[in-house]
Amino acid sequence: MKKLFIEKPLLIFEMRHFPNEEWFKTDLRQVCGFLKRTNDKTKLKIYIEENQAVFANLPEDAYDLLSVMAGIRNLKLIKQEVKAEGGGFDMCKAIKEMLRDSRLEGRQEGRQEGRQEGEQEGRLKGQDEMATLSEKLILADRISELLKASTDREFRNKLLLEFGLA
C-alpha cells in the first residue's frame, strides 16, 4: 500500500485568514478579500465598492467559488439573473438583489406578525367590552337584554354606545 502513495508536503490555507491576499494576481484576490470581510458588513461593503470593476464582471469560476466558500446559496439561485454583458457575473447586482429579496421577505413577515397581533388585540378588546357590558346589564337587572345582546350584533352595538363602551 505504501508504494501507491508517495508522501508529499501539502500546503493548505484558509482564505478567510490568509493575510496576504495581494499575493494573488488573479480574481482569487477578490474572492479571498471578500471572504476575509464576510464577518464585517461595513468592511465588506467598502471592499466591494473599491473593487467594483472586478465584482461587476466576475468570471464564472470565481463567482461559483465565492458562492460555495461564503456559504451563500442564493448566489447559485440567481446566477443567471446576474449574468453580465462581458460574460462574467455581476456580484454587485447579485448582492443588491439578495438584499432586496431579504427586505421584501422581512416586510411580509412584519405585516403578518402585525396582522396577527392586531387580531389578538381586537379579540381581547372585544372580550373586555362584552364582559363590561355583561356586568353593567346584570347590575342594572337587564338580563333579557344581555341575552339579546349575545346574539344580535346591532342591538349589542346600541348597548355598547349607551354604556360608553364603544
mmCIF file of N, CA and C in Angstrom, residues 126 129-138 142-163 165:
data_model
loop_
_atom_site.group_PDB
_atom_site.id
_atom_site.type_symbol
_atom_site.label_atom_id
_atom_site.label_comp_id
_atom_site.label_asym_id
_atom_site.label_seq_id
_atom_site.Cartn_x
_atom_site.Cartn_y
_atom_site.Cartn_z
ATOM 1 N N GLY A 126 -62.561 43.143 22.346
ATOM 2 C CA GLY A 126 -63.959 42.742 22.216
ATOM 3 C C GLY A 126 -64.437 41.946 23.419
ATOM 4 N N GLU A 129 -64.850 44.381 26.298
ATOM 5 C CA GLU A 129 -66.072 45.189 26.139
ATOM 6 C C GLU A 129 -67.311 44.373 26.476
ATOM 7 N N MET A 130 -67.363 43.142 26.015
ATOM 8 C CA MET A 130 -68.526 42.290 26.273
ATOM 9 C C MET A 130 -68.635 41.945 27.759
ATOM 10 N N ALA A 131 -67.501 41.719 28.408
ATOM 11 C CA ALA A 131 -67.513 41.420 29.841
ATOM 12 C C ALA A 131 -68.031 42.628 30.625
ATOM 13 N N THR A 132 -67.560 43.812 30.261
ATOM 14 C CA THR A 132 -68.008 45.028 30.950
ATOM 15 C C THR A 132 -69.488 45.269 30.693
ATOM 16 N N LEU A 133 -69.924 45.078 29.445
ATOM 17 C CA LEU A 133 -71.345 45.251 29.110
ATOM 18 C C LEU A 133 -72.196 44.259 29.901
ATOM 19 N N SER A 134 -71.742 43.020 29.973
ATOM 20 C CA SER A 134 -72.479 41.992 30.723
ATOM 21 C C SER A 134 -72.622 42.397 32.181
ATOM 22 N N GLU A 135 -71.523 42.853 32.770
ATOM 23 C CA GLU A 135 -71.549 43.262 34.170
ATOM 24 C C GLU A 135 -72.546 44.412 34.382
ATOM 25 N N LYS A 136 -72.514 45.400 33.510
ATOM 26 C CA LYS A 136 -73.400 46.567 33.662
ATOM 27 C C LYS A 136 -74.871 46.165 33.494
ATOM 28 N N LEU A 137 -75.164 45.285 32.540
ATOM 29 C CA LEU A 137 -76.548 44.845 32.332
ATOM 30 C C LEU A 137 -77.043 44.006 33.508
ATOM 31 N N ILE A 138 -76.171 43.157 34.050
ATOM 32 C CA ILE A 138 -76.566 42.336 35.213
ATOM 33 C C ILE A 138 -76.845 43.234 36.413
ATOM 34 N N ARG A 142 -80.965 43.911 33.827
ATOM 35 C CA ARG A 142 -81.448 43.894 32.434
ATOM 36 C C ARG A 142 -80.956 42.599 31.764
ATOM 37 N N ILE A 143 -81.226 41.490 32.405
ATOM 38 C CA ILE A 143 -80.752 40.180 31.960
ATOM 39 C C ILE A 143 -81.281 39.823 30.571
ATOM 40 N N SER A 144 -82.555 40.125 30.302
ATOM 41 C CA SER A 144 -83.125 39.774 28.992
ATOM 42 C C SER A 144 -82.384 40.515 27.874
ATOM 43 N N GLU A 145 -81.926 41.743 28.141
ATOM 44 C CA GLU A 145 -81.177 42.496 27.133
ATOM 45 C C GLU A 145 -79.780 41.880 26.934
ATOM 46 N N LEU A 146 -79.229 41.329 28.022
ATOM 47 C CA LEU A 146 -77.940 40.656 27.915
ATOM 48 C C LEU A 146 -78.048 39.445 26.992
ATOM 49 N N LEU A 147 -79.126 38.673 27.137
ATOM 50 C CA LEU A 147 -79.337 37.516 26.264
ATOM 51 C C LEU A 147 -79.484 37.953 24.811
ATOM 52 N N LYS A 148 -80.252 39.023 24.574
ATOM 53 C CA LYS A 148 -80.441 39.512 23.212
ATOM 54 C C LYS A 148 -79.124 40.047 22.641
ATOM 55 N N ALA A 149 -78.324 40.734 23.474
ATOM 56 C CA ALA A 149 -77.045 41.293 23.027
ATOM 57 C C ALA A 149 -76.062 40.197 22.626
ATOM 58 N N SER A 150 -76.193 39.024 23.213
ATOM 59 C CA SER A 150 -75.263 37.934 22.897
ATOM 60 C C SER A 150 -75.490 37.360 21.505
ATOM 61 N N THR A 151 -76.660 37.623 20.906
ATOM 62 C CA THR A 151 -76.955 37.065 19.577
ATOM 63 C C THR A 151 -77.246 38.135 18.525
ATOM 64 N N ASP A 152 -77.520 39.345 18.929
ATOM 65 C CA ASP A 152 -77.919 40.403 17.991
ATOM 66 C C ASP A 152 -76.835 41.491 17.979
ATOM 67 N N ARG A 153 -76.025 41.511 16.936
ATOM 68 C CA ARG A 153 -74.904 42.449 16.850
ATOM 69 C C ARG A 153 -75.360 43.900 16.877
ATOM 70 N N GLU A 154 -76.395 44.225 16.125
ATOM 71 C CA GLU A 154 -76.886 45.605 16.064
ATOM 72 C C GLU A 154 -77.350 46.076 17.445
ATOM 73 N N PHE A 155 -78.081 45.219 18.153
ATOM 74 C CA PHE A 155 -78.560 45.558 19.492
ATOM 75 C C PHE A 155 -77.379 45.695 20.464
ATOM 76 N N ARG A 156 -76.400 44.790 20.316
ATOM 77 C CA ARG A 156 -75.208 44.833 21.172
ATOM 78 C C ARG A 156 -74.457 46.156 20.961
ATOM 79 N N ASN A 157 -74.296 46.582 19.707
ATOM 80 C CA ASN A 157 -73.615 47.844 19.422
ATOM 81 C C ASN A 157 -74.363 49.031 20.024
ATOM 82 N N LYS A 158 -75.702 48.967 19.987
ATOM 83 C CA LYS A 158 -76.515 50.031 20.581
ATOM 84 C C LYS A 158 -76.255 50.115 22.090
ATOM 85 N N LEU A 159 -76.185 48.958 22.753
ATOM 86 C CA LEU A 159 -75.920 48.923 24.190
ATOM 87 C C LEU A 159 -74.492 49.387 24.515
ATOM 88 N N LEU A 160 -73.551 49.009 23.688
ATOM 89 C CA LEU A 160 -72.162 49.439 23.895
ATOM 90 C C LEU A 160 -72.074 50.981 23.845
ATOM 91 N N LEU A 161 -72.784 51.566 22.877
ATOM 92 C CA LEU A 161 -72.823 53.038 22.812
ATOM 93 C C LEU A 161 -73.520 53.639 24.032
ATOM 94 N N GLU A 162 -74.619 53.021 24.440
ATOM 95 C CA GLU A 162 -75.393 53.523 25.593
ATOM 96 C C GLU A 162 -74.519 53.580 26.848
ATOM 97 N N PHE A 163 -73.700 52.556 27.041
ATOM 98 C CA PHE A 163 -72.865 52.489 28.242
ATOM 99 C C PHE A 163 -71.466 53.127 28.031
ATOM 100 N N LEU A 165 -69.069 52.281 25.908
ATOM 101 C CA LEU A 165 -68.014 51.270 25.773
ATOM 102 C C LEU A 165 -67.496 51.153 24.338
#
